Coordinates of C-alpha atoms in Angstrom, one line a residue:
Chain A
M1 CA 11.4 151.0 -187.9
A2 CA 8.3 152.9 -186.9
P3 CA 8.8 156.7 -186.8
A4 CA 10.1 157.9 -183.5
K5 CA 7.3 158.5 -181.0
T6 CA 7.4 162.1 -179.8
D7 CA 5.4 163.2 -176.8
V8 CA 5.6 166.9 -175.7
R9 CA 3.5 168.3 -172.9
L10 CA 3.2 171.6 -171.1
L11 CA 1.5 170.9 -167.8
G12 CA -0.1 173.2 -165.2
E13 CA -0.3 170.5 -162.5
V14 CA 2.3 168.4 -160.7
F15 CA 3.2 165.1 -162.3
S16 CA 5.2 162.0 -161.4
P17 CA 8.5 161.6 -163.2
S18 CA 8.9 158.0 -162.2
D19 CA 5.4 157.1 -163.4
E20 CA 6.3 158.9 -166.7
M21 CA 9.5 156.9 -166.9
A22 CA 7.7 153.6 -166.3
A23 CA 5.2 154.4 -169.1
F24 CA 7.9 155.6 -171.5
T25 CA 10.0 152.5 -170.9
A26 CA 7.0 150.2 -171.4
A27 CA 6.4 152.0 -174.7
H28 CA 9.9 151.4 -176.0
P29 CA 10.8 147.8 -175.6
E30 CA 12.9 148.0 -178.7
A31 CA 15.3 150.6 -177.2
G32 CA 18.5 149.5 -175.7
G33 CA 19.1 152.6 -173.7
I34 CA 16.9 155.3 -172.1
V35 CA 18.3 158.5 -170.7
T36 CA 16.2 160.7 -168.5
F37 CA 16.7 164.2 -167.0
L38 CA 14.6 165.4 -164.2
G39 CA 14.9 169.0 -163.1
Q40 CA 13.1 169.8 -159.8
V41 CA 12.7 172.7 -157.4
R42 CA 15.5 172.4 -155.0
C43 CA 14.8 172.1 -151.3
E44 CA 17.0 174.8 -149.7
S45 CA 17.3 176.1 -146.3
G46 CA 18.5 179.4 -144.8
P47 CA 17.3 183.0 -145.3
G48 CA 17.7 183.1 -149.1
A49 CA 15.8 179.8 -149.6
V50 CA 13.3 179.6 -152.5
E51 CA 9.8 179.0 -151.1
A52 CA 8.1 178.9 -154.4
L53 CA 8.8 179.3 -158.1
E54 CA 6.5 180.4 -160.9
L55 CA 7.0 179.8 -164.6
K56 CA 4.8 181.9 -166.9
Q57 CA 4.2 180.6 -170.4
Y58 CA 2.8 182.2 -173.4
A59 CA 0.3 180.0 -175.1
A60 CA 1.0 181.2 -178.6
M61 CA 4.7 180.3 -178.4
T62 CA 5.7 178.1 -175.5
L63 CA 4.3 174.8 -176.5
P64 CA 4.9 175.3 -180.2
G65 CA 8.5 176.1 -179.3
M66 CA 8.8 172.9 -177.3
E67 CA 7.4 170.9 -180.2
A68 CA 9.9 172.5 -182.6
L69 CA 12.7 171.6 -180.2
A70 CA 11.5 168.0 -180.1
A71 CA 11.5 167.8 -183.9
A72 CA 15.0 169.3 -184.1
T73 CA 16.2 166.8 -181.5
R74 CA 14.6 163.9 -183.4
A75 CA 16.2 165.1 -186.6
R76 CA 19.6 165.2 -185.1
W77 CA 19.9 161.8 -183.4
V78 CA 18.6 158.4 -184.2
L79 CA 15.9 157.9 -181.5
D80 CA 13.2 155.4 -180.8
G81 CA 11.3 157.9 -178.8
L82 CA 11.4 161.3 -177.1
L83 CA 9.4 162.7 -174.2
I84 CA 9.5 166.3 -173.1
I85 CA 7.3 167.5 -170.2
H86 CA 7.5 171.0 -168.7
R87 CA 5.6 172.6 -165.9
H88 CA 4.2 176.0 -165.9
G89 CA 2.5 177.8 -163.0
V90 CA 3.5 177.9 -159.3
M91 CA 5.8 175.1 -158.0
H92 CA 7.2 174.3 -154.6
P93 CA 10.4 172.7 -153.4
G94 CA 10.5 169.1 -154.5
D95 CA 8.2 169.6 -157.4
P96 CA 9.3 168.4 -160.8
I97 CA 9.8 171.3 -163.3
V98 CA 11.0 169.4 -166.4
F99 CA 11.4 165.8 -167.4
V100 CA 13.1 164.7 -170.6
A101 CA 13.4 161.1 -171.7
A102 CA 15.2 159.8 -174.8
A103 CA 15.1 156.2 -176.0
A104 CA 17.6 155.0 -178.6
R105 CA 19.3 151.9 -179.8
H106 CA 22.6 153.4 -179.0
R107 CA 23.5 154.9 -175.7
R108 CA 25.4 157.8 -177.1
D109 CA 22.4 159.0 -179.1
A110 CA 20.1 158.9 -176.0
F111 CA 22.6 160.9 -173.8
A112 CA 23.2 163.5 -176.5
A113 CA 19.6 164.0 -177.3
A114 CA 18.5 164.5 -173.7
D115 CA 21.5 166.8 -173.1
F116 CA 20.8 168.9 -176.2
A117 CA 17.0 169.1 -175.5
M118 CA 17.8 170.3 -171.9
D119 CA 20.3 173.0 -173.0
H120 CA 17.8 174.4 -175.4
L121 CA 14.8 174.1 -173.0
K122 CA 16.7 176.0 -170.3
S123 CA 18.0 178.8 -172.5
Q124 CA 15.6 179.2 -175.4
S125 CA 12.2 178.1 -174.3
W126 CA 9.5 180.8 -173.7
F127 CA 9.3 180.7 -170.0
W128 CA 9.6 183.6 -167.6
K129 CA 10.5 182.7 -164.0
R130 CA 10.1 184.3 -160.7
E131 CA 11.1 183.0 -157.3
K132 CA 9.6 183.7 -153.9
T133 CA 11.9 184.0 -150.9
A134 CA 11.4 185.4 -147.5
T135 CA 11.7 188.9 -149.1
G136 CA 9.0 188.3 -151.7
W137 CA 8.7 187.5 -155.4
R138 CA 11.6 188.4 -157.7
W139 CA 11.9 187.9 -161.5
I140 CA 14.9 185.8 -162.6
E141 CA 17.2 187.1 -165.3
P142 CA 18.9 184.7 -167.7
R143 CA 22.2 183.2 -166.6
P144 CA 25.4 183.5 -168.7
D145 CA 25.7 179.7 -168.4
D146 CA 22.6 179.3 -170.5
H147 CA 24.2 181.0 -173.4
R148 CA 27.5 179.0 -173.0
D149 CA 25.5 175.8 -172.9
L150 CA 24.1 176.5 -176.3
L151 CA 27.5 177.1 -177.8
R152 CA 28.3 173.4 -177.2
W153 CA 26.1 172.3 -180.1
Chain B
M1 CA -13.2 194.2 -182.1
A2 CA -9.8 195.3 -180.9
A3 CA -6.2 194.3 -181.0
K4 CA -4.5 192.9 -178.0
L5 CA -1.2 193.5 -176.3
V6 CA 0.3 190.7 -174.1
F7 CA 2.9 191.4 -171.4
L8 CA 5.2 188.6 -170.3
G9 CA 7.4 188.2 -167.3
R10 CA 8.3 191.4 -165.4
L11 CA 6.4 193.4 -168.0
E12 CA 3.2 192.1 -166.6
D13 CA 4.0 193.5 -163.2
I14 CA 4.9 196.9 -164.8
A15 CA 1.8 197.0 -166.9
G16 CA -0.3 195.7 -164.0
T17 CA -2.1 193.3 -166.3
S18 CA -1.1 190.4 -168.6
E19 CA -3.3 191.6 -171.5
L20 CA -4.6 194.9 -172.7
A21 CA -7.2 195.5 -175.5
V22 CA -6.1 198.4 -177.7
V23 CA -7.4 200.3 -180.7
P24 CA -5.8 198.9 -183.8
G25 CA -3.4 201.0 -185.8
P26 CA 0.3 201.7 -186.2
L27 CA 2.4 200.5 -183.3
E28 CA 3.8 204.0 -182.6
Q29 CA 0.2 205.2 -182.2
V30 CA -0.8 202.2 -180.0
L31 CA 2.3 202.8 -177.7
A32 CA 1.7 206.6 -177.6
A33 CA -1.7 205.9 -175.9
L34 CA -0.1 203.9 -173.1
D35 CA 1.4 205.1 -169.8
P36 CA 4.8 206.5 -171.0
A37 CA 6.6 204.6 -168.2
L38 CA 5.2 201.4 -169.6
A39 CA 5.9 202.3 -173.2
V40 CA 9.6 202.9 -172.4
Q41 CA 9.9 199.5 -170.9
L42 CA 8.2 197.8 -173.8
L43 CA 10.7 199.4 -176.2
G44 CA 13.7 198.3 -174.1
E45 CA 16.4 196.8 -176.3
R46 CA 16.2 193.4 -174.7
V47 CA 12.4 193.1 -175.2
R48 CA 11.4 191.2 -178.3
M49 CA 8.0 191.3 -179.9
A50 CA 5.9 188.5 -181.4
L51 CA 2.9 189.2 -183.6
N52 CA 0.3 186.4 -183.5
G53 CA 2.9 184.0 -182.2
A54 CA 5.7 184.8 -184.7
L55 CA 8.8 186.7 -183.6
L56 CA 9.4 190.1 -185.2
G57 CA 12.8 191.3 -186.3
D58 CA 11.9 194.7 -185.1
G59 CA 8.8 196.7 -184.6
G60 CA 9.3 199.0 -187.5
G61 CA 6.3 199.3 -189.7
V62 CA 4.0 197.2 -187.6
V63 CA 0.4 198.1 -188.0
L64 CA -2.1 196.2 -185.7
V65 CA -5.4 195.2 -187.3
E66 CA -8.4 193.8 -185.5
G67 CA -7.8 190.5 -183.8
D68 CA -4.0 190.9 -183.8
E69 CA -2.1 189.8 -180.7
L70 CA 1.2 191.6 -180.1
A71 CA 3.3 190.1 -177.3
F72 CA 6.2 191.8 -175.5
L73 CA 8.8 189.2 -174.5
P74 CA 11.6 190.0 -172.0
P75 CA 14.6 187.7 -172.0
V76 CA 13.6 184.2 -171.0
S77 CA 15.0 183.0 -167.7
G78 CA 15.1 179.2 -168.3
G79 CA 13.0 176.4 -167.1
Chain C
M1 CA 26.9 169.7 -147.6
A2 CA 26.5 166.1 -146.5
P3 CA 28.8 163.6 -148.4
A4 CA 27.4 162.3 -151.6
K5 CA 25.3 159.3 -151.0
T6 CA 26.5 156.3 -153.0
D7 CA 24.5 153.2 -153.6
V8 CA 26.1 150.4 -155.7
R9 CA 24.2 147.1 -156.2
L10 CA 24.8 143.9 -158.1
L11 CA 21.5 142.1 -158.4
G12 CA 20.6 138.5 -159.4
E13 CA 16.9 139.3 -159.7
V14 CA 14.8 141.6 -161.9
F15 CA 14.3 145.1 -160.5
S16 CA 12.1 148.2 -161.3
P17 CA 14.1 151.1 -162.7
S18 CA 11.1 153.5 -162.2
D19 CA 10.7 152.4 -158.5
E20 CA 14.5 153.0 -158.1
M21 CA 14.2 156.4 -159.7
A22 CA 11.3 157.4 -157.4
A23 CA 13.3 156.4 -154.3
F24 CA 16.5 158.1 -155.5
T25 CA 14.6 161.3 -156.3
A26 CA 12.9 161.3 -152.9
A27 CA 16.4 160.8 -151.3
H28 CA 17.8 163.9 -153.1
P29 CA 15.5 166.9 -152.6
E30 CA 18.5 169.2 -152.6
A31 CA 19.5 168.2 -156.1
G32 CA 18.4 170.4 -159.0
G33 CA 19.0 167.8 -161.6
I34 CA 18.9 164.0 -161.8
V35 CA 20.1 162.1 -164.9
T36 CA 19.3 158.4 -165.3
F37 CA 20.4 155.8 -167.7
L38 CA 18.6 152.6 -168.2
G39 CA 20.0 149.8 -170.3
Q40 CA 17.5 147.0 -171.1
V41 CA 17.5 143.8 -173.1
R42 CA 16.1 144.8 -176.4
C43 CA 13.0 143.2 -177.7
E44 CA 13.9 142.1 -181.2
S45 CA 12.1 140.1 -183.8
G46 CA 13.4 137.9 -186.7
P47 CA 15.6 134.9 -186.9
G48 CA 18.6 136.5 -185.2
A49 CA 16.6 137.9 -182.3
V50 CA 18.1 137.5 -178.8
E51 CA 15.8 135.3 -176.7
A52 CA 17.9 135.5 -173.5
L53 CA 21.1 137.1 -172.3
E54 CA 23.3 136.0 -169.5
L55 CA 25.8 138.0 -167.6
K56 CA 28.3 136.2 -165.5
Q57 CA 30.0 138.0 -162.7
Y58 CA 33.0 137.1 -160.6
A59 CA 32.3 137.7 -156.9
A60 CA 35.9 138.6 -156.1
M61 CA 36.1 141.4 -158.6
T62 CA 32.8 142.5 -160.2
L63 CA 31.1 144.4 -157.3
P64 CA 34.4 145.7 -156.0
G65 CA 35.1 147.1 -159.5
M66 CA 31.7 148.8 -159.6
E67 CA 32.3 150.4 -156.2
A68 CA 35.7 151.7 -157.4
L69 CA 34.0 153.1 -160.5
A70 CA 31.4 154.8 -158.3
A71 CA 34.2 156.4 -156.1
A72 CA 36.0 157.6 -159.2
T73 CA 32.8 159.1 -160.6
R74 CA 32.1 160.9 -157.3
A75 CA 35.7 162.2 -157.2
R76 CA 35.4 163.6 -160.7
W77 CA 32.1 165.5 -160.5
V78 CA 30.3 167.4 -157.8
L79 CA 27.3 165.1 -157.0
D80 CA 24.6 165.0 -154.4
G81 CA 24.2 161.3 -155.0
L82 CA 25.0 158.4 -157.3
L83 CA 23.2 155.1 -157.8
I84 CA 24.6 152.2 -159.9
I85 CA 22.6 148.9 -160.2
H86 CA 23.7 146.1 -162.4
R87 CA 22.1 142.8 -163.1
H88 CA 23.9 139.4 -163.4
G89 CA 22.4 136.1 -164.3
V90 CA 19.9 135.3 -167.1
M91 CA 17.7 138.1 -168.4
H92 CA 15.0 138.2 -171.1
P93 CA 13.8 140.9 -173.5
G94 CA 12.5 143.9 -171.7
D95 CA 14.4 143.2 -168.5
P96 CA 16.6 146.0 -167.1
I97 CA 20.3 145.3 -167.2
V98 CA 21.8 148.4 -165.8
F99 CA 20.5 151.6 -164.1
V100 CA 22.6 154.6 -163.2
A101 CA 21.3 157.7 -161.6
A102 CA 23.3 160.8 -160.8
A103 CA 21.9 163.8 -158.7
A104 CA 23.7 167.1 -158.8
R105 CA 23.1 170.8 -158.2
H106 CA 24.3 171.5 -161.8
R107 CA 22.8 169.7 -164.7
R108 CA 26.1 169.3 -166.5
D109 CA 27.7 167.4 -163.7
A110 CA 24.8 164.9 -163.5
F111 CA 24.9 164.3 -167.3
A112 CA 28.7 163.8 -167.4
A113 CA 28.7 161.6 -164.3
A114 CA 26.1 159.2 -165.7
D115 CA 27.7 159.1 -169.1
F116 CA 31.2 158.5 -167.6
A117 CA 29.9 155.7 -165.3
M118 CA 28.1 154.0 -168.2
D119 CA 31.1 154.1 -170.6
H120 CA 33.2 152.5 -167.9
L121 CA 30.6 150.0 -166.8
K122 CA 30.1 148.8 -170.4
S123 CA 33.8 148.5 -171.2
Q124 CA 35.7 147.8 -168.0
S125 CA 33.4 146.0 -165.6
W126 CA 33.9 142.4 -165.0
F127 CA 31.0 140.9 -166.8
W128 CA 31.0 138.1 -169.4
K129 CA 28.0 138.0 -171.6
R130 CA 26.4 135.3 -173.7
E131 CA 23.3 135.6 -175.8
K132 CA 20.7 133.0 -176.8
T133 CA 19.2 133.1 -180.2
A134 CA 17.4 130.4 -182.2
T135 CA 20.8 128.8 -182.9
G136 CA 21.7 128.5 -179.2
W137 CA 24.0 130.3 -176.7
R138 CA 27.0 132.4 -178.0
W139 CA 29.6 134.3 -176.0
I140 CA 29.9 138.0 -176.9
E141 CA 33.2 139.6 -177.6
P142 CA 34.0 143.2 -176.7
R143 CA 32.9 145.8 -179.3
P144 CA 35.5 148.3 -180.7
D145 CA 33.0 151.0 -179.7
D146 CA 33.6 150.2 -176.0
H147 CA 37.2 151.1 -176.3
R148 CA 36.5 154.3 -178.3
D149 CA 34.0 155.3 -175.6
L150 CA 36.7 155.2 -172.9
L151 CA 39.0 157.5 -175.0
R152 CA 36.4 160.3 -174.5
W153 CA 37.4 160.8 -170.9
Chain D
M1 CA 43.1 122.2 -148.3
A2 CA 43.6 123.0 -152.0
A3 CA 44.0 126.0 -154.2
K4 CA 41.2 126.9 -156.6
L5 CA 41.1 127.9 -160.3
V6 CA 38.1 129.9 -161.5
F7 CA 37.2 130.0 -165.2
L8 CA 35.1 133.0 -166.4
G9 CA 33.1 133.5 -169.6
R10 CA 33.8 131.1 -172.4
L11 CA 36.6 129.5 -170.4
E12 CA 34.0 128.0 -168.2
D13 CA 32.5 126.2 -171.2
I14 CA 35.9 125.0 -172.3
A15 CA 36.8 123.7 -168.8
G16 CA 33.4 122.2 -168.4
T17 CA 33.2 123.7 -164.9
S18 CA 33.4 127.2 -163.3
E19 CA 35.8 126.1 -160.6
L20 CA 38.5 123.5 -160.1
A21 CA 40.3 122.5 -157.0
V22 CA 44.0 121.9 -157.7
V23 CA 47.1 120.9 -155.7
P24 CA 49.0 124.1 -154.7
G25 CA 52.3 124.8 -156.3
P26 CA 54.0 126.8 -159.1
L27 CA 51.6 127.9 -161.8
E28 CA 53.4 126.0 -164.5
Q29 CA 53.0 122.8 -162.5
V30 CA 49.3 123.4 -161.9
L31 CA 48.7 124.0 -165.6
A32 CA 50.7 121.0 -166.6
A33 CA 48.3 118.8 -164.7
L34 CA 45.3 120.1 -166.7
D35 CA 43.9 119.0 -170.0
P36 CA 46.5 120.5 -172.5
A37 CA 43.6 121.9 -174.7
L38 CA 42.4 123.8 -171.7
A39 CA 45.8 125.0 -170.6
V40 CA 46.4 126.4 -174.0
Q41 CA 43.3 128.5 -173.8
L42 CA 44.1 129.7 -170.3
L43 CA 47.4 131.0 -171.5
G44 CA 45.9 132.9 -174.4
E45 CA 47.3 136.4 -174.7
R46 CA 43.9 138.0 -174.2
V47 CA 43.3 136.1 -171.0
R48 CA 44.2 138.0 -167.8
M49 CA 44.7 136.5 -164.4
A50 CA 43.6 137.6 -161.0
L51 CA 45.0 136.1 -157.7
N52 CA 42.5 136.4 -154.9
G53 CA 40.7 139.2 -156.7
A54 CA 43.8 141.3 -157.7
L55 CA 44.9 141.5 -161.3
L56 CA 48.3 140.0 -162.1
G57 CA 50.6 141.8 -164.6
D58 CA 51.6 138.4 -165.9
G59 CA 51.7 134.8 -164.6
G60 CA 55.5 134.7 -164.2
G61 CA 56.6 133.4 -160.9
V62 CA 53.1 132.7 -159.5
V63 CA 53.1 130.0 -156.8
L64 CA 49.7 129.0 -155.5
V65 CA 49.4 128.3 -151.8
E66 CA 46.6 126.7 -149.9
G67 CA 43.4 128.8 -150.1
D68 CA 44.5 130.8 -153.1
E69 CA 42.0 131.6 -155.8
L70 CA 43.4 132.1 -159.3
A71 CA 40.9 133.4 -161.8
F72 CA 41.2 133.3 -165.6
L73 CA 39.5 136.3 -167.2
P74 CA 38.8 136.5 -170.9
P75 CA 38.0 140.0 -172.3
V76 CA 34.9 141.4 -170.8
S77 CA 32.0 141.9 -173.1
G78 CA 30.2 144.8 -171.5
G79 CA 27.0 145.0 -169.5

């Protein structure tokens, strides 16, 4: 078996999750199962609706941290391939924020790897988020859920 | 050549800039030269520090030398 | 909130999972998270390699069973939408077999719903499988794993 | 008009057909008219039956009437 292909990207521009899925699938014909997770900026309505979201990264730590997470994910499950793409910068409703794809011979490995990677991306990656609503920009504090998610592993 | 402070998240808003060139030296001395309102925020207990990309356990004994980059990291808010 | 959109299809022809993902994502701008699972015919090599796979369905039960599974999945988690596509007929290496997509406000619901739907599709759906290798066609018996997977829920 | 037997999975290979029109009547009588080698397979303990799309607990007392469709379902093998 060739070593698992790992592809980790921190992007400043919008990307197409379905195009990424097509390319990832084409690259892994040996995998029986592929799990993907797409997180996107929710389209909301009403006075509290988020009009834009900004993720700030820190070049010295954010991408290196994502690469370390990918390596930890690969080490923990038997994967044929792993893709992690994360946006930074300003995003608008409907824009993709994060896309994870895990290819594995066994379905369970693919599900667990994508789930694990997402829990850690959401709670431990070096991103600082602010949201713009009708009342202006506001920094977002961590959610208690993020910590609980980590305790699952 | 100077050392550099980097302010992430809300600390950038408080500092009014994302980066600040400072005279190298002990951290206490570097902070003492800043606006006291900013220095208090930088020393908040939930703010972590990273020197040249590596997290510090605490700031005790840090001495910045030329070319160092010291980042102040508020809690991350998730992707 | 509008009722969860549910789309269940039993297809006799090849389909494009990435096109389905693009359409599903476009249909769910309100969802924060979308989890997909793609199961495909593995490309293998060597003397035991599977050259073709056939899934037989039973019209009176297979699609109705998939629809019941979709309803059970919707009832169990808070979803914005659910898509289940399953092939029948003869497939070749690289062809998609099954594609599940779950859209939800909360990531955990989307992961669990897709995982639950897959465990039940694999072990309880009315499909009979045979595989063609160099030595001819052979009917496939259920795997003990399939039963174990169900005990998770 | 007749009743119909449907053979799924490997039972189709054994029967040599996916469907068979039969004279309606009690199940025992229908099976007695088949090739005994096939009937034995149809009554295997892992083979379930569905009458007009609904699973049967067991075959006891089943009487096929005109238009009925009785399917013989070996264990499913997963998608």
